[in-house]
Amino acid sequence: MEKTIRLSNGIEMPQLGYGVYQVTPEECERCVGDALSVGYRMIDTAQAYANEEGVGAAVKKSGIERKNLFLVSKIWLSNYGYERAKAAIDESLRRLDTDYIDLMLLHQPFCDYYGAYRALQDAYKEGKLRAIGVSNFLPGRFIDLASNVEVPPMVNQVETHVFNQQWKAQEYMKEFGTAIMSWGPLAEGRNGFFTNPVLEAIGKAHGKSVAQVALRYMLERDIILIPKSTHIERMKENMDIFDFALTDDEREQIKALDTGKSLFFDHNDAETTKMFMGWRGLV
Ligand SMILES: NC(=O)c1ccc[n+]([C@@H]2O[C@H](COP(=O)([O-])OP(=O)(O)OC[C@H]3O[C@@H](n4cnc5c(N)ncnc54)[C@H](OP(=O)(O)O)[C@@H]3O)[C@@H](O)[C@H]2O)c1
């Protein structure tokens, strides 16, 4: 659990954390409390998940010193543009009940993200945010943004799992010193993930589960991971990936599972843009 990734501004971010997408506001405090109790120290939430308050409450209850935790949140589209994003950062700080957020991301690459990014930069300089970045910025839009801002994103959180491995995107990110963070590291179970025969066979050889093999593969690629589960046993299982290593042959077998395509939606597709325009008012 101690393994960290050094971000481009020198701060250390735990490489493995816990994500709370689709965790209801009611359940969030219990889930984050469980995650902290089994050893997670990095929590990934977002304004759009409507559960930042639950994260803040669980952190307070845990008694863990704030400096030993790493909190990540994301600004939603309805809060883009400079002024709105500036206010939305303060609202997240209030909901999380904290003086600073360790990493704040722009959740989606649509609407006035340049204005919102300038608000991130200013809040970073003021010390409200320890690191800043983006999410779902596929290479084209990522390169555009990273080339035209004062502080390039320290992290880009994109869909990354064995079926969509993001090798090329990771290379582009490296050019700007940006670390890659996976969302959906277990593919949310899609595409027969949990019964995939390649992952099952490799797991058998190491006495590990499909989830552990897939997470280990990405851990070895320096990808930041935030698997989600509402079950404490699975939270523990997803953390237990530091005591084995894949062989070259196993890595090649997993590499061959890459389809290079999203299992959810392609952010380069016009229909996806239309869908997000409909979701602008979500928060
Ligand atoms: N930036 C973005 O746009 C974006 C989008 C999606 C997600 N995210 C972030 O990424 C995090 C992770 O992604 P995700 O939640 O979409 O999906 P995920 O972590 O790939 O998969 C979660 C699913 O897998 C199940 N699961 C977890 N561990 C398991 C295990 N060991 N064995 C069997 N089943 C297991 C969970 O079920 P149970 O909960 O029932 O155990 C849940 O249904 C999110 O929580 C969120 O923080 C970000």
XYZ file of C-alpha atoms and ligand atoms in Angstrom:
331
model
C 0.000 0.000 0.000
C 2.898 2.355 0.494
C 3.748 2.412 -3.182
C 3.508 5.975 -4.491
C 3.770 7.802 -7.786
C 5.745 11.034 -7.778
C 3.721 13.688 -9.612
C 5.419 16.321 -11.781
C 5.379 18.869 -8.939
C 7.181 16.418 -6.649
C 4.300 15.340 -4.439
C 3.847 11.646 -3.728
C 0.473 10.111 -4.537
C -0.497 6.608 -3.353
C -0.647 4.420 -6.445
C -3.589 2.400 -5.165
C -6.733 3.998 -3.807
C -10.464 3.540 -3.508
C -13.104 4.995 -5.871
C -16.672 5.848 -4.927
C -18.516 6.214 -8.241
C -22.012 4.675 -7.946
C -21.714 4.529 -4.165
C -24.893 6.157 -2.889
C -24.596 9.188 -0.629
C -26.192 7.079 2.143
C -23.664 4.262 1.813
C -20.593 6.354 1.124
C -19.601 7.078 4.717
C -19.742 3.376 5.646
C -17.843 2.300 2.489
C -15.070 4.883 2.853
C -14.850 4.032 6.555
C -14.371 0.370 5.630
C -11.801 1.249 2.977
C -9.800 3.363 5.430
C -10.003 0.636 8.072
C -8.420 -1.935 5.745
C -5.631 0.445 4.728
C -6.632 2.579 1.744
C -5.300 6.123 2.069
C -6.319 7.625 -1.271
C -10.015 8.223 -2.039
C -11.408 9.242 -5.433
C -14.738 11.086 -5.487
C -16.358 13.778 -7.666
C -18.945 16.528 -7.497
C -21.081 14.458 -9.865
C -21.107 11.441 -7.494
C -23.023 13.488 -4.886
C -21.066 11.785 -2.107
C -18.224 14.179 -1.217
C -19.909 14.798 2.146
C -19.847 11.075 2.937
C -16.125 10.983 2.157
C -15.480 13.965 4.428
C -17.528 12.444 7.248
C -15.728 9.076 7.013
C -12.333 10.808 7.046
C -13.257 12.766 10.190
C -14.599 9.653 11.901
C -11.504 7.604 11.056
C -9.255 9.802 13.163
C -6.511 9.392 10.549
C -4.363 12.507 10.302
C -5.264 14.540 7.240
C -1.637 14.643 6.070
C -1.689 10.842 5.791
C -4.627 10.863 3.377
C -4.871 11.769 -0.281
C -8.259 13.089 -1.438
C -9.172 13.365 -5.111
C -12.254 15.092 -6.506
C -13.490 16.344 -9.873
C -15.332 19.405 -11.118
C -18.475 18.783 -13.147
C -19.324 20.522 -16.451
C -22.027 22.730 -14.935
C -19.270 24.298 -12.831
C -16.918 25.045 -15.747
C -15.780 28.522 -16.705
C -13.388 30.454 -14.459
C -15.773 32.001 -11.914
C -18.019 28.972 -11.491
C -15.070 26.593 -11.145
C -13.450 28.854 -8.556
C -16.645 28.768 -6.474
C -17.073 25.013 -7.053
C -13.606 24.306 -5.627
C -14.647 26.070 -2.413
C -17.879 24.067 -2.352
C -15.959 20.785 -2.651
C -13.638 21.902 0.151
C -16.677 22.556 2.330
C -18.388 19.243 1.484
C -15.166 17.297 2.070
C -14.682 19.268 5.293
C -11.039 19.960 4.553
C -8.684 22.929 4.023
C -7.138 21.471 0.895
C -7.765 18.804 -1.746
C -4.768 16.711 -2.780
C -5.771 16.406 -6.422
C -8.585 18.168 -8.264
C -9.490 17.125 -11.802
C -11.719 18.476 -14.544
C -14.140 15.561 -14.949
C -14.888 15.817 -18.689
C -13.309 17.442 -21.765
C -16.294 19.548 -22.824
C -17.690 23.100 -22.378
C -15.411 25.868 -21.037
C -12.599 23.656 -19.735
C -9.932 26.298 -20.351
C -11.703 28.710 -17.996
C -12.167 25.944 -15.421
C -8.532 24.908 -15.740
C -7.368 28.472 -15.014
C -9.396 28.303 -11.794
C -7.596 25.053 -10.930
C -4.220 26.716 -11.557
C -5.088 29.673 -9.322
C -6.395 27.450 -6.505
C -3.213 25.378 -6.831
C -1.074 28.504 -6.421
C -3.164 29.528 -3.402
C -2.552 26.124 -1.769
C -6.181 24.974 -1.854
C -5.179 22.159 -4.232
C -1.910 20.226 -3.915
C -2.098 18.934 -7.477
C -4.340 19.471 -10.505
C -5.290 17.508 -13.576
C -7.971 16.303 -15.948
C -10.066 13.256 -16.680
C -11.296 11.699 -19.915
C -8.982 13.862 -22.021
C -8.122 11.513 -24.903
C -4.817 12.263 -26.662
C -6.026 14.951 -29.102
C -7.693 17.149 -26.534
C -5.104 16.303 -23.864
C -2.200 17.491 -26.026
C -4.098 20.661 -26.918
C -4.815 21.554 -23.286
C -1.426 20.501 -21.903
C 0.343 22.611 -24.555
C -1.612 25.775 -23.795
C -1.709 26.052 -20.008
C 0.831 27.355 -17.531
C 0.796 24.240 -15.320
C 0.340 21.037 -17.357
C -2.014 18.469 -15.797
C -0.227 16.313 -13.236
C -2.715 13.477 -13.749
C -5.117 12.383 -16.479
C -7.722 9.870 -15.310
C -8.999 7.826 -18.245
C -10.806 4.524 -18.766
C -8.014 1.960 -18.495
C -8.324 -1.799 -18.017
C -7.154 -4.988 -19.711
C -9.559 -4.501 -22.634
C -8.621 -0.831 -23.195
C -4.992 -0.484 -22.151
C -4.193 3.094 -23.250
C -0.539 2.461 -24.204
C -0.392 5.301 -26.724
C -2.288 7.704 -24.443
C 0.170 6.940 -21.643
C 3.092 7.780 -23.949
C 1.581 11.180 -24.817
C 0.965 11.883 -21.140
C 4.597 11.131 -20.341
C 5.677 13.862 -22.765
C 3.980 16.383 -20.462
C 5.016 14.721 -17.194
C 1.405 13.645 -16.634
C 0.691 10.457 -14.677
C -2.009 8.124 -15.955
C -4.803 7.172 -13.555
C -7.206 4.393 -14.456
C -10.951 4.540 -14.033
C -12.869 1.281 -14.351
C -9.755 -0.805 -13.602
C -11.965 -3.914 -13.355
C -13.847 -2.882 -16.498
C -16.853 -2.624 -14.137
C -17.117 -6.379 -14.797
C -18.031 -5.838 -18.467
C -17.004 -8.093 -21.349
C -16.874 -11.185 -19.091
C -14.037 -9.612 -17.132
C -14.364 -11.667 -13.936
C -14.428 -14.995 -15.830
C -11.822 -14.145 -18.459
C -9.929 -17.418 -19.075
C -6.509 -15.760 -19.590
C -6.762 -13.836 -16.326
C -8.160 -16.872 -14.511
C -5.290 -19.109 -15.619
C -2.655 -16.541 -14.623
C -4.419 -16.037 -11.307
C -4.377 -19.770 -10.664
C -0.619 -19.884 -11.178
C -0.106 -17.226 -8.484
C -2.963 -18.111 -6.116
C -4.606 -14.780 -7.024
C -8.004 -13.681 -8.349
C -8.837 -12.227 -11.765
C -9.198 -8.777 -10.164
C -5.779 -9.048 -8.509
C -4.062 -10.119 -11.751
C -5.600 -7.239 -13.724
C -4.704 -4.704 -11.045
C -1.167 -6.061 -10.729
C -0.684 -5.726 -14.494
C -1.518 -2.023 -14.342
C 0.438 -1.486 -11.141
C 3.531 -2.733 -12.981
C 2.818 -0.164 -15.730
C 2.914 2.730 -13.209
C -0.821 3.342 -13.563
C -2.655 4.861 -10.593
C -5.547 2.591 -9.558
C -8.881 3.158 -7.794
C -10.936 -0.057 -7.835
C -14.409 0.320 -6.328
C -16.286 -2.171 -4.198
C -18.955 -1.796 -1.559
C -17.793 -5.086 0.028
C -15.012 -4.998 2.595
C -13.692 -8.440 1.600
C -13.275 -7.269 -1.991
C -11.668 -4.026 -0.819
C -9.041 -6.166 0.935
C -8.667 -8.448 -2.066
C -8.099 -5.490 -4.404
C -5.314 -4.212 -2.139
C -3.515 -7.522 -1.887
C -1.451 -7.153 -5.052
C 1.993 -6.279 -3.743
C 3.332 -9.771 -3.029
C 3.602 -11.250 -6.517
C 4.931 -10.322 -9.968
C 3.829 -11.287 -13.450
C 6.217 -13.022 -15.804
C 7.061 -11.553 -19.217
C 4.959 -14.247 -20.852
C 1.966 -13.462 -18.618
C 2.312 -9.762 -19.392
C 2.293 -10.537 -23.113
C -0.849 -12.658 -22.744
C -2.632 -9.817 -20.957
C -1.354 -7.281 -23.475
C -3.070 -9.325 -26.187
C -6.474 -8.725 -24.522
C -6.291 -5.030 -25.486
C -8.954 -4.027 -28.029
C -7.934 -0.358 -28.002
C -11.609 0.552 -27.652
C -13.839 1.870 -24.897
C -16.343 -0.441 -23.213
C -18.400 2.605 -22.255
C -18.336 5.539 -24.693
C -15.781 7.087 -26.996
C -15.083 10.694 -26.051
C -14.092 11.400 -29.664
C -17.539 10.413 -30.945
C -19.993 13.244 -31.723
C -22.839 11.263 -30.139
C -20.864 11.197 -26.866
C -20.533 14.987 -26.990
C -24.294 15.251 -27.493
C -24.886 12.896 -24.566
C -22.718 15.019 -22.271
C -24.498 18.195 -23.339
C -27.619 16.529 -21.948
C -25.767 15.704 -18.715
C -24.367 19.200 -18.170
C -26.964 20.024 -15.542
C -26.351 16.848 -13.514
C -24.914 18.733 -10.552
N -13.361 9.948 -14.307
C -14.409 9.262 -14.701
O -15.119 9.647 -15.647
C -14.740 7.979 -14.003
C -15.660 7.078 -14.567
C -15.909 5.889 -13.882
C -15.243 5.626 -12.691
N -14.380 6.528 -12.147
C -13.641 6.266 -10.871
O -13.010 4.992 -10.960
C -13.446 4.171 -9.890
C -13.439 2.714 -10.290
O -14.186 2.488 -11.457
P -15.660 1.858 -11.461
O -16.278 2.018 -10.119
O -16.375 2.449 -12.612
O -15.464 0.326 -11.792
P -14.446 -0.865 -11.355
O -13.662 -0.488 -10.161
O -13.770 -1.294 -12.596
O -15.472 -2.028 -11.001
C -16.372 -1.959 -9.944
C -17.295 -3.185 -10.017
O -16.543 -4.380 -9.766
C -17.073 -5.063 -8.617
N -15.900 -5.568 -7.878
C -14.923 -4.832 -7.292
N -13.956 -5.615 -6.794
C -14.315 -6.891 -7.071
C -13.699 -8.142 -6.803
N -12.547 -8.224 -6.193
N -14.363 -9.261 -7.226
C -15.549 -9.176 -7.865
N -16.174 -8.009 -8.139
C -15.549 -6.870 -7.748
C -17.874 -4.037 -7.853
O -18.949 -4.652 -7.182
P -19.326 -4.353 -5.627
O -19.243 -2.873 -5.395
O -20.710 -4.889 -5.510
O -18.321 -5.136 -4.828
C -18.386 -3.136 -8.982
O -19.539 -3.711 -9.577
C -14.829 4.743 -9.574
O -15.350 4.320 -8.337
C -14.561 6.217 -9.667
O -13.901 6.681 -8.493
C -14.116 7.698 -12.801
